[in-house]
Amino acid sequence: MGRYWRTLRRFWSTAVAVQLEYQANVLIELLAVAMSLGGSLFLLSLFYGPDQTLGGWSWAQALMVQGLYTVFDGMASTWLRPNLGAIVTHVREGTLDFVLLKPIDSQFWLSLRTLSPGGLPEIALGFALLIYGSVQAGVVLTLPSLFTVLVMLLAGGLILYSLWFLIAATSIWFVKTWNATEVLRALLASGRYPLNAYPPALRLLFTLVLPVAFLTTVPAQVLLGEAAAPMLLAGLALAVLFFSVARAFWLFALRFYTSASS
Amino acid sequence: MRIFGLNRRIIRVLLGSQYAHMLEYRAEIALWALSGVLPFIMLSVWSGSEARLGLGLDGVALDRYFLSAFLVRQFSVVWVVYAFEEDALLGRLSPYLLQPLHPLWRYVAAHLGEQLTRLPFAALIAAVFFVAQPQAFWLPSLGGFLLAWLATWLAFAIAFLFQSLIAALCFWSEKASALERLQFIPFVFLSGLLAPLTAFPPGVRALAQWTPFPYLIDFPARLLAGQPVDLIAGFAAQLAWVALLLPLVLLLWRAGVRRYSAMGA
Amino acid sequence: MALIDVRGLSKTYKVADKQPGFAGTLRHFLQRRYRDVAAVQDVSFQIAPGEMVGFLGANGAGKTTTLKMLCGLIYPSDGDVQVAGHRPQRRQAEFLRRITLVMGQKQQLMWDLPPLDSLRVNAAVYGIPDDVARRRTSELADLLELGEELTRPVRKLSLGQRMKAELLAALLHEPEVLFLDEPTLGLDVNAQSRVRQFLAEYNRRTGATVLLTSHYMADITALCQRVLLIHQGRLFHDGPLEVLADQLAPEREVHLELERPAQSDAFEGLGRLERIEGCEVRLLVPRDQLTIVVAQLLERFPVRDLDVKDPPIEELIGGLFRQGRV
């Protein structure tokens, strides 16, 4: 385990070093994040006239959901996109062979190889929005609810990672996967709004098939003290299930790679 | 007759080869088509919201608006910057520049080939939508359809010229393609892809009218959905943007090519 | 005791056939037809610790497939491979620590950072303590004549410097078995010979086993006493390079320049007459009869000049592949 920790520290210190080689990008990134968040808030405000709600959620509560969505979006740009997007390059250029010959788990290497600090401001902004929304919505934070929300955020992160990794792993077969990733991103955008804003059929889809609900709506409900225990357990179970499927699929993909590649 | 090195034979060959090329990537293009589902997600949020009353789109009109927005977007997606960057990176650009044909025509043909490949997938998604929402089904009048088609083409032309402008800037700076990302953000929010322009507060709406964005989705989508629109103002604005962008693109492109060859890259 | 033990190794791929054009695409879609392609067939050999073995073959002959099966990147369809007491395809950590793979046209170093950063990552991955890693880095850097290049971003290094840094990164964990796939590809003559010298020196110092493929015959002749020649997936030759030359070209070429023209029938019984043109004569003579024939030639003819040539091995092998002989 010690070796994995040391490797992780090295991974990330080199990742920061790479970013420092490209400082100008950070500014563009910041501008994009600010514009994007401004646009999202403007769009959300269109749903709220005086005394209006969206699926029974008040403006402040919807801000919490929007904040959580921003956090996960930032996580995707900091962690998922730079790492999982590189898998396709490894396959195309044949450098996956080097990864497979390292005495370290290949999924660990491919998933945590780098970090892109450019997404960190977005995560910070997301949390700021979440806190602002929570205060406006009169959330009373207790130790158990804080603990629960952290666990649910972890579960949500695991679900998002697993979905993304599943798609990235198909690059063993397909030359390009970023358009599949775009489909995932388009569908994930549904997490910008509370689950109740959708018709019942979509709610089911966003809970069980593409569990966006567990990324944003459920953690917000935990903070608001409205989360039901079965929903929390379902979230944890889905996180474990999705991660196991992603892991199994990767091992299957590797078996295919090593028996069919030339 | 040749316009920028174009004649009928070249058009036929270019379109034919680009279509065949795009057919090879049909699975990928199907996924691109699918990644445009955002208007449907927004439709489901808008339909259930209390704010929908303010939109002026009653009953099935809202469904039709967002389906039209989806279709208009499908046939006005532009990716010149990315194709151009890849060509420059892989060294394919220099031979293109030597040919007696403006390189932008090649990209135009590639886009048209891609749209043709996309057509069945977009139609399939629309069919699925009608199965789910049979009451929203409609057939636009022939005149309305032709006008919407023309407006979509003009939207494509504006988007294409706009991105070509950014691509031309890539001759000067590698960072120029980041501009595409930055301009995409106001496009998404102001074009009508996520909310009809009638949802905007009057001030924002007036401001948006001065940008090219509403003419890329909102105007053609309303035409297709059979909503009342100011035809003359809409087409005039579209043509004005084309007239503004076209000479800029040609000038900047020529200067860029001169710079590129001067650097001997 | 063999360090690498390969018995009856085979690899068969299923390849889908597709005709060009739209009709071909459609047919391919509706009724896919597969064809078995044997990349490697029934290959067996043993390599002892410390040996340097050259792996020869045309493109697509099956060298890279065999090499990848030895590292565990490709599962064999049939047969048995043992490398350092492990079955490579299981890719166990203990096995991976004992081998390394260097590919001439692919790189593992991070493009935007100095090689030292990649070395630090490798040290962590292989669990090498920092002080040991530092010592090994400076030893290897001395051998490779690398200095401040290690602190410059990889993208700013020349191809030769980059290859040397790649070698350093691949050898940091002191592997016992080196698999090198075209390690000198694209390098200039100087850099090629530098890499060659390094590999010979490394082998001498550490006793590591080296299996090397190369397009450049000079790599093989300079480094390997033993050569494996693979052709159309089969092992065609296993032994010293000279034996291969004998086998491929059992005759040597004798070039004569005479004082005055001679008749072709005068050369009967003196090897195969290849060409006669006035005073210039070319004969192909079996190796074992060479001395007798040369003595007789000098005796019978007024010889102004005599020259015996060995056809270059590169041409022999090249000719072999072109003719599809074997």
PDB file of N, CA and C in Angstrom, chain B residues 139-210:
ATOM      1  N   LEU B 139     -46.589  18.193 -39.495  1.00  0.00           N
ATOM      2  CA  LEU B 139     -45.840  18.333 -40.738  1.00  0.00           C
ATOM      3  C   LEU B 139     -45.881  19.799 -41.116  1.00  0.00           C
ATOM      4  N   PRO B 140     -44.723  20.437 -41.206  1.00  0.00           N
ATOM      5  CA  PRO B 140     -44.732  21.848 -41.579  1.00  0.00           C
ATOM      6  C   PRO B 140     -45.209  21.998 -43.025  1.00  0.00           C
ATOM      7  N   SER B 141     -45.774  23.168 -43.353  1.00  0.00           N
ATOM      8  CA  SER B 141     -46.166  23.429 -44.737  1.00  0.00           C
ATOM      9  C   SER B 141     -44.912  23.470 -45.599  1.00  0.00           C
ATOM     10  N   LEU B 142     -45.083  23.224 -46.901  1.00  0.00           N
ATOM     11  CA  LEU B 142     -43.925  23.179 -47.784  1.00  0.00           C
ATOM     12  C   LEU B 142     -43.149  24.501 -47.726  1.00  0.00           C
ATOM     13  N   GLY B 143     -43.915  25.599 -47.783  1.00  0.00           N
ATOM     14  CA  GLY B 143     -43.262  26.907 -47.740  1.00  0.00           C
ATOM     15  C   GLY B 143     -42.513  27.104 -46.435  1.00  0.00           C
ATOM     16  N   GLY B 144     -43.173  26.747 -45.351  1.00  0.00           N
ATOM     17  CA  GLY B 144     -42.549  26.909 -44.035  1.00  0.00           C
ATOM     18  C   GLY B 144     -41.290  26.066 -43.935  1.00  0.00           C
ATOM     19  N   PHE B 145     -41.373  24.839 -44.477  1.00  0.00           N
ATOM     20  CA  PHE B 145     -40.227  23.946 -44.422  1.00  0.00           C
ATOM     21  C   PHE B 145     -39.055  24.509 -45.211  1.00  0.00           C
ATOM     22  N   LEU B 146     -39.362  25.010 -46.417  1.00  0.00           N
ATOM     23  CA  LEU B 146     -38.281  25.550 -47.249  1.00  0.00           C
ATOM     24  C   LEU B 146     -37.627  26.763 -46.589  1.00  0.00           C
ATOM     25  N   LEU B 147     -38.477  27.613 -45.987  1.00  0.00           N
ATOM     26  CA  LEU B 147     -37.928  28.788 -45.300  1.00  0.00           C
ATOM     27  C   LEU B 147     -37.044  28.364 -44.125  1.00  0.00           C
ATOM     28  N   ALA B 148     -37.519  27.348 -43.383  1.00  0.00           N
ATOM     29  CA  ALA B 148     -36.752  26.875 -42.231  1.00  0.00           C
ATOM     30  C   ALA B 148     -35.438  26.267 -42.703  1.00  0.00           C
ATOM     31  N   TRP B 149     -35.519  25.563 -43.834  1.00  0.00           N
ATOM     32  CA  TRP B 149     -34.318  24.953 -44.383  1.00  0.00           C
ATOM     33  C   TRP B 149     -33.289  26.025 -44.740  1.00  0.00           C
ATOM     34  N   LEU B 150     -33.786  27.058 -45.418  1.00  0.00           N
ATOM     35  CA  LEU B 150     -32.907  28.169 -45.806  1.00  0.00           C
ATOM     36  C   LEU B 150     -32.306  28.817 -44.559  1.00  0.00           C
ATOM     37  N   ALA B 151     -33.130  29.020 -43.542  1.00  0.00           N
ATOM     38  CA  ALA B 151     -32.643  29.662 -42.315  1.00  0.00           C
ATOM     39  C   ALA B 151     -31.596  28.789 -41.635  1.00  0.00           C
ATOM     40  N   THR B 152     -31.806  27.463 -41.682  1.00  0.00           N
ATOM     41  CA  THR B 152     -30.830  26.561 -41.067  1.00  0.00           C
ATOM     42  C   THR B 152     -29.506  26.631 -41.825  1.00  0.00           C
ATOM     43  N   TRP B 153     -29.604  26.692 -43.148  1.00  0.00           N
ATOM     44  CA  TRP B 153     -28.384  26.804 -43.946  1.00  0.00           C
ATOM     45  C   TRP B 153     -27.648  28.092 -43.648  1.00  0.00           C
ATOM     46  N   LEU B 154     -28.385  29.153 -43.497  1.00  0.00           N
ATOM     47  CA  LEU B 154     -27.744  30.429 -43.177  1.00  0.00           C
ATOM     48  C   LEU B 154     -27.123  30.366 -41.782  1.00  0.00           C
ATOM     49  N   ALA B 155     -27.820  29.685 -40.867  1.00  0.00           N
ATOM     50  CA  ALA B 155     -27.263  29.511 -39.513  1.00  0.00           C
ATOM     51  C   ALA B 155     -25.951  28.756 -39.602  1.00  0.00           C
ATOM     52  N   PHE B 156     -25.952  27.707 -40.428  1.00  0.00           N
ATOM     53  CA  PHE B 156     -24.724  26.930 -40.625  1.00  0.00           C
ATOM     54  C   PHE B 156     -23.629  27.830 -41.207  1.00  0.00           C
ATOM     55  N   ALA B 157     -24.020  28.668 -42.179  1.00  0.00           N
ATOM     56  CA  ALA B 157     -23.026  29.540 -42.809  1.00  0.00           C
ATOM     57  C   ALA B 157     -22.418  30.502 -41.794  1.00  0.00           C
ATOM     58  N   ILE B 158     -23.261  31.083 -40.934  1.00  0.00           N
ATOM     59  CA  ILE B 158     -22.744  32.014 -39.919  1.00  0.00           C
ATOM     60  C   ILE B 158     -21.785  31.293 -38.984  1.00  0.00           C
ATOM     61  N   ALA B 159     -22.232  30.127 -38.490  1.00  0.00           N
ATOM     62  CA  ALA B 159     -21.397  29.373 -37.549  1.00  0.00           C
ATOM     63  C   ALA B 159     -20.089  28.968 -38.216  1.00  0.00           C
ATOM     64  N   PHE B 160     -20.193  28.551 -39.483  1.00  0.00           N
ATOM     65  CA  PHE B 160     -18.995  28.107 -40.195  1.00  0.00           C
ATOM     66  C   PHE B 160     -18.009  29.263 -40.372  1.00  0.00           C
ATOM     67  N   LEU B 161     -18.532  30.421 -40.774  1.00  0.00           N
ATOM     68  CA  LEU B 161     -17.647  31.568 -40.983  1.00  0.00           C
ATOM     69  C   LEU B 161     -17.033  32.014 -39.663  1.00  0.00           C
ATOM     70  N   PHE B 162     -17.847  32.010 -38.633  1.00  0.00           N
ATOM     71  CA  PHE B 162     -17.380  32.433 -37.316  1.00  0.00           C
ATOM     72  C   PHE B 162     -16.211  31.554 -36.868  1.00  0.00           C
ATOM     73  N   GLN B 163     -16.375  30.241 -37.037  1.00  0.00           N
ATOM     74  CA  GLN B 163     -15.312  29.336 -36.600  1.00  0.00           C
ATOM     75  C   GLN B 163     -14.108  29.402 -37.521  1.00  0.00           C
ATOM     76  N   SER B 164     -14.353  29.657 -38.810  1.00  0.00           N
ATOM     77  CA  SER B 164     -13.221  29.797 -39.728  1.00  0.00           C
ATOM     78  C   SER B 164     -12.367  30.995 -39.343  1.00  0.00           C
ATOM     79  N   LEU B 165     -13.048  32.016 -38.823  1.00  0.00           N
ATOM     80  CA  LEU B 165     -12.329  33.194 -38.350  1.00  0.00           C
ATOM     81  C   LEU B 165     -11.382  32.796 -37.218  1.00  0.00           C
ATOM     82  N   ILE B 166     -11.900  31.990 -36.300  1.00  0.00           N
ATOM     83  CA  ILE B 166     -11.073  31.519 -35.184  1.00  0.00           C
ATOM     84  C   ILE B 166      -9.961  30.618 -35.709  1.00  0.00           C
ATOM     85  N   ALA B 167     -10.296  29.756 -36.688  1.00  0.00           N
ATOM     86  CA  ALA B 167      -9.278  28.877 -37.268  1.00  0.00           C
ATOM     87  C   ALA B 167      -8.171  29.706 -37.902  1.00  0.00           C
ATOM     88  N   ALA B 168      -8.555  30.800 -38.588  1.00  0.00           N
ATOM     89  CA  ALA B 168      -7.539  31.645 -39.236  1.00  0.00           C
ATOM     90  C   ALA B 168      -6.618  32.248 -38.182  1.00  0.00           C
ATOM     91  N   LEU B 169      -7.175  32.557 -37.002  1.00  0.00           N
ATOM     92  CA  LEU B 169      -6.343  33.117 -35.930  1.00  0.00           C
ATOM     93  C   LEU B 169      -5.303  32.103 -35.459  1.00  0.00           C
ATOM     94  N   CYS B 170      -5.580  30.820 -35.687  1.00  0.00           N
ATOM     95  CA  CYS B 170      -4.625  29.783 -35.273  1.00  0.00           C
ATOM     96  C   CYS B 170      -3.310  29.921 -36.032  1.00  0.00           C
ATOM     97  N   PHE B 171      -3.311  30.634 -37.171  1.00  0.00           N
ATOM     98  CA  PHE B 171      -2.055  30.864 -37.874  1.00  0.00           C
ATOM     99  C   PHE B 171      -1.125  31.701 -37.008  1.00  0.00           C
ATOM    100  N   TRP B 172      -1.703  32.503 -36.116  1.00  0.00           N
ATOM    101  CA  TRP B 172      -0.895  33.383 -35.272  1.00  0.00           C
ATOM    102  C   TRP B 172      -0.614  32.771 -33.902  1.00  0.00           C
ATOM    103  N   SER B 173      -1.606  32.121 -33.313  1.00  0.00           N
ATOM    104  CA  SER B 173      -1.405  31.632 -31.946  1.00  0.00           C
ATOM    105  C   SER B 173      -2.057  30.265 -31.758  1.00  0.00           C
ATOM    106  N   GLU B 174      -1.337  29.379 -31.081  1.00  0.00           N
ATOM    107  CA  GLU B 174      -1.903  28.048 -30.796  1.00  0.00           C
ATOM    108  C   GLU B 174      -3.099  28.154 -29.854  1.00  0.00           C
ATOM    109  N   LYS B 175      -3.105  29.242 -29.079  1.00  0.00           N
ATOM    110  CA  LYS B 175      -4.147  29.385 -28.066  1.00  0.00           C
ATOM    111  C   LYS B 175      -5.487  29.777 -28.684  1.00  0.00           C
ATOM    112  N   ALA B 176      -5.480  30.119 -29.981  1.00  0.00           N
ATOM    113  CA  ALA B 176      -6.686  30.677 -30.583  1.00  0.00           C
ATOM    114  C   ALA B 176      -7.877  29.722 -30.467  1.00  0.00           C
ATOM    115  N   SER B 177      -7.599  28.427 -30.481  1.00  0.00           N
ATOM    116  CA  SER B 177      -8.729  27.497 -30.454  1.00  0.00           C
ATOM    117  C   SER B 177      -9.480  27.571 -29.127  1.00  0.00           C
ATOM    118  N   ALA B 178      -8.827  28.116 -28.094  1.00  0.00           N
ATOM    119  CA  ALA B 178      -9.534  28.303 -26.824  1.00  0.00           C
ATOM    120  C   ALA B 178     -10.678  29.301 -26.994  1.00  0.00           C
ATOM    121  N   LEU B 179     -10.545  30.206 -27.972  1.00  0.00           N
ATOM    122  CA  LEU B 179     -11.617  31.156 -28.258  1.00  0.00           C
ATOM    123  C   LEU B 179     -12.904  30.434 -28.623  1.00  0.00           C
ATOM    124  N   GLU B 180     -12.745  29.329 -29.341  1.00  0.00           N
ATOM    125  CA  GLU B 180     -13.921  28.553 -29.731  1.00  0.00           C
ATOM    126  C   GLU B 180     -14.675  28.092 -28.489  1.00  0.00           C
ATOM    127  N   ARG B 181     -13.900  27.608 -27.504  1.00  0.00           N
ATOM    128  CA  ARG B 181     -14.527  27.153 -26.261  1.00  0.00           C
ATOM    129  C   ARG B 181     -15.241  28.304 -25.569  1.00  0.00           C
ATOM    130  N   LEU B 182     -14.599  29.472 -25.572  1.00  0.00           N
ATOM    131  CA  LEU B 182     -15.175  30.612 -24.873  1.00  0.00           C
ATOM    132  C   LEU B 182     -16.439  31.112 -25.576  1.00  0.00           C
ATOM    133  N   GLN B 183     -16.432  31.132 -26.920  1.00  0.00           N
ATOM    134  CA  GLN B 183     -17.623  31.643 -27.612  1.00  0.00           C
ATOM    135  C   GLN B 183     -18.762  30.630 -27.533  1.00  0.00           C
ATOM    136  N   PHE B 184     -18.411  29.349 -27.293  1.00  0.00           N
ATOM    137  CA  PHE B 184     -19.451  28.328 -27.233  1.00  0.00           C
ATOM    138  C   PHE B 184     -20.370  28.542 -26.029  1.00  0.00           C
ATOM    139  N   ILE B 185     -19.819  29.107 -24.954  1.00  0.00           N
ATOM    140  CA  ILE B 185     -20.625  29.279 -23.732  1.00  0.00           C
ATOM    141  C   ILE B 185     -21.788  30.246 -23.944  1.00  0.00           C
ATOM    142  N   PRO B 186     -21.535  31.496 -24.431  1.00  0.00           N
ATOM    143  CA  PRO B 186     -22.710  32.350 -24.709  1.00  0.00           C
ATOM    144  C   PRO B 186     -23.615  31.757 -25.788  1.00  0.00           C
ATOM    145  N   PHE B 187     -23.031  31.018 -26.731  1.00  0.00           N
ATOM    146  CA  PHE B 187     -23.872  30.400 -27.765  1.00  0.00           C
ATOM    147  C   PHE B 187     -24.911  29.496 -27.114  1.00  0.00           C
ATOM    148  N   VAL B 188     -24.442  28.623 -26.205  1.00  0.00           N
ATOM    149  CA  VAL B 188     -25.352  27.654 -25.586  1.00  0.00           C
ATOM    150  C   VAL B 188     -26.494  28.366 -24.864  1.00  0.00           C
ATOM    151  N   PHE B 189     -26.153  29.455 -24.141  1.00  0.00           N
ATOM    152  CA  PHE B 189     -27.180  30.066 -23.313  1.00  0.00           C
ATOM    153  C   PHE B 189     -28.058  31.061 -24.078  1.00  0.00           C
ATOM    154  N   LEU B 190     -27.494  31.705 -25.124  1.00  0.00           N
ATOM    155  CA  LEU B 190     -28.237  32.766 -25.794  1.00  0.00           C
ATOM    156  C   LEU B 190     -28.879  32.351 -27.117  1.00  0.00           C
ATOM    157  N   SER B 191     -28.576  31.134 -27.607  1.00  0.00           N
ATOM    158  CA  SER B 191     -29.055  30.782 -28.940  1.00  0.00           C
ATOM    159  C   SER B 191     -30.496  30.300 -28.949  1.00  0.00           C
ATOM    160  N   GLY B 192     -31.000  29.902 -27.763  1.00  0.00           N
ATOM    161  CA  GLY B 192     -32.336  29.332 -27.728  1.00  0.00           C
ATOM    162  C   GLY B 192     -32.312  27.821 -27.650  1.00  0.00           C
ATOM    163  N   LEU B 193     -31.127  27.259 -27.497  1.00  0.00           N
ATOM    164  CA  LEU B 193     -31.003  25.803 -27.420  1.00  0.00           C
ATOM    165  C   LEU B 193     -31.557  25.288 -26.090  1.00  0.00           C
ATOM    166  N   LEU B 194     -31.377  26.064 -25.021  1.00  0.00           N
ATOM    167  CA  LEU B 194     -31.771  25.612 -23.691  1.00  0.00           C
ATOM    168  C   LEU B 194     -33.059  26.266 -23.214  1.00  0.00           C
ATOM    169  N   ALA B 195     -33.339  27.444 -23.761  1.00  0.00           N
ATOM    170  CA  ALA B 195     -34.575  28.134 -23.389  1.00  0.00           C
ATOM    171  C   ALA B 195     -34.976  29.005 -24.570  1.00  0.00           C
ATOM    172  N   PRO B 196     -36.261  29.039 -24.930  1.00  0.00           N
ATOM    173  CA  PRO B 196     -36.685  29.924 -26.006  1.00  0.00           C
ATOM    174  C   PRO B 196     -36.394  31.362 -25.610  1.00  0.00           C
ATOM    175  N   LEU B 197     -36.117  32.204 -26.597  1.00  0.00           N
ATOM    176  CA  LEU B 197     -35.750  33.582 -26.259  1.00  0.00           C
ATOM    177  C   LEU B 197     -36.874  34.332 -25.558  1.00  0.00           C
ATOM    178  N   THR B 198     -38.109  33.846 -25.728  1.00  0.00           N
ATOM    179  CA  THR B 198     -39.231  34.511 -25.065  1.00  0.00           C
ATOM    180  C   THR B 198     -39.147  34.366 -23.550  1.00  0.00           C
ATOM    181  N   ALA B 199     -38.299  33.430 -23.076  1.00  0.00           N
ATOM    182  CA  ALA B 199     -38.164  33.261 -21.630  1.00  0.00           C
ATOM    183  C   ALA B 199     -37.281  34.341 -21.023  1.00  0.00           C
ATOM    184  N   PHE B 200     -36.477  35.017 -21.863  1.00  0.00           N
ATOM    185  CA  PHE B 200     -35.511  35.978 -21.332  1.00  0.00           C
ATOM    186  C   PHE B 200     -36.205  37.249 -20.857  1.00  0.00           C
ATOM    187  N   PRO B 201     -35.653  37.904 -19.839  1.00  0.00           N
ATOM    188  CA  PRO B 201     -36.134  39.246 -19.488  1.00  0.00           C
ATOM    189  C   PRO B 201     -35.902  40.180 -20.679  1.00  0.00           C
ATOM    190  N   PRO B 202     -36.749  41.179 -20.875  1.00  0.00           N
ATOM    191  CA  PRO B 202     -36.694  42.024 -22.081  1.00  0.00           C
ATOM    192  C   PRO B 202     -35.307  42.591 -22.359  1.00  0.00           C
ATOM    193  N   GLY B 203     -34.597  43.030 -21.303  1.00  0.00           N
ATOM    194  CA  GLY B 203     -33.280  43.629 -21.507  1.00  0.00           C
ATOM    195  C   GLY B 203     -32.297  42.653 -22.132  1.00  0.00           C
ATOM    196  N   VAL B 204     -32.239  41.443 -21.538  1.00  0.00           N
ATOM    197  CA  VAL B 204     -31.312  40.428 -22.031  1.00  0.00           C
ATOM    198  C   VAL B 204     -31.680  40.030 -23.460  1.00  0.00           C
ATOM    199  N   ARG B 205     -32.988  39.961 -23.697  1.00  0.00           N
ATOM    200  CA  ARG B 205     -33.453  39.550 -25.002  1.00  0.00           C
ATOM    201  C   ARG B 205     -33.033  40.555 -26.067  1.00  0.00           C
ATOM    202  N   ALA B 206     -33.180  41.850 -25.744  1.00  0.00           N
ATOM    203  CA  ALA B 206     -32.785  42.883 -26.686  1.00  0.00           C
ATOM    204  C   ALA B 206     -31.285  42.817 -26.956  1.00  0.00           C
ATOM    205  N   LEU B 207     -30.546  42.545 -25.889  1.00  0.00           N
ATOM    206  CA  LEU B 207     -29.084  42.445 -26.029  1.00  0.00           C
ATOM    207  C   LEU B 207     -28.717  41.261 -26.921  1.00  0.00           C
ATOM    208  N   ALA B 208     -29.396  40.134 -26.688  1.00  0.00           N
ATOM    209  CA  ALA B 208     -29.089  38.918 -27.444  1.00  0.00           C
ATOM    210  C   ALA B 208     -29.327  39.113 -28.935  1.00  0.00           C
ATOM    211  N   GLN B 209     -30.349  39.950 -29.258  1.00  0.00           N
ATOM    212  CA  GLN B 209     -30.664  40.165 -30.672  1.00  0.00           C
ATOM    213  C   GLN B 209     -29.489  40.772 -31.432  1.00  0.00           C
ATOM    214  N   TRP B 210     -28.593  41.443 -30.694  1.00  0.00           N
ATOM    215  CA  TRP B 210     -27.445  42.063 -31.352  1.00  0.00           C
ATOM    216  C   TRP B 210     -26.269  41.110 -31.510  1.00  0.00           C
TER     217      TRP B 210
END
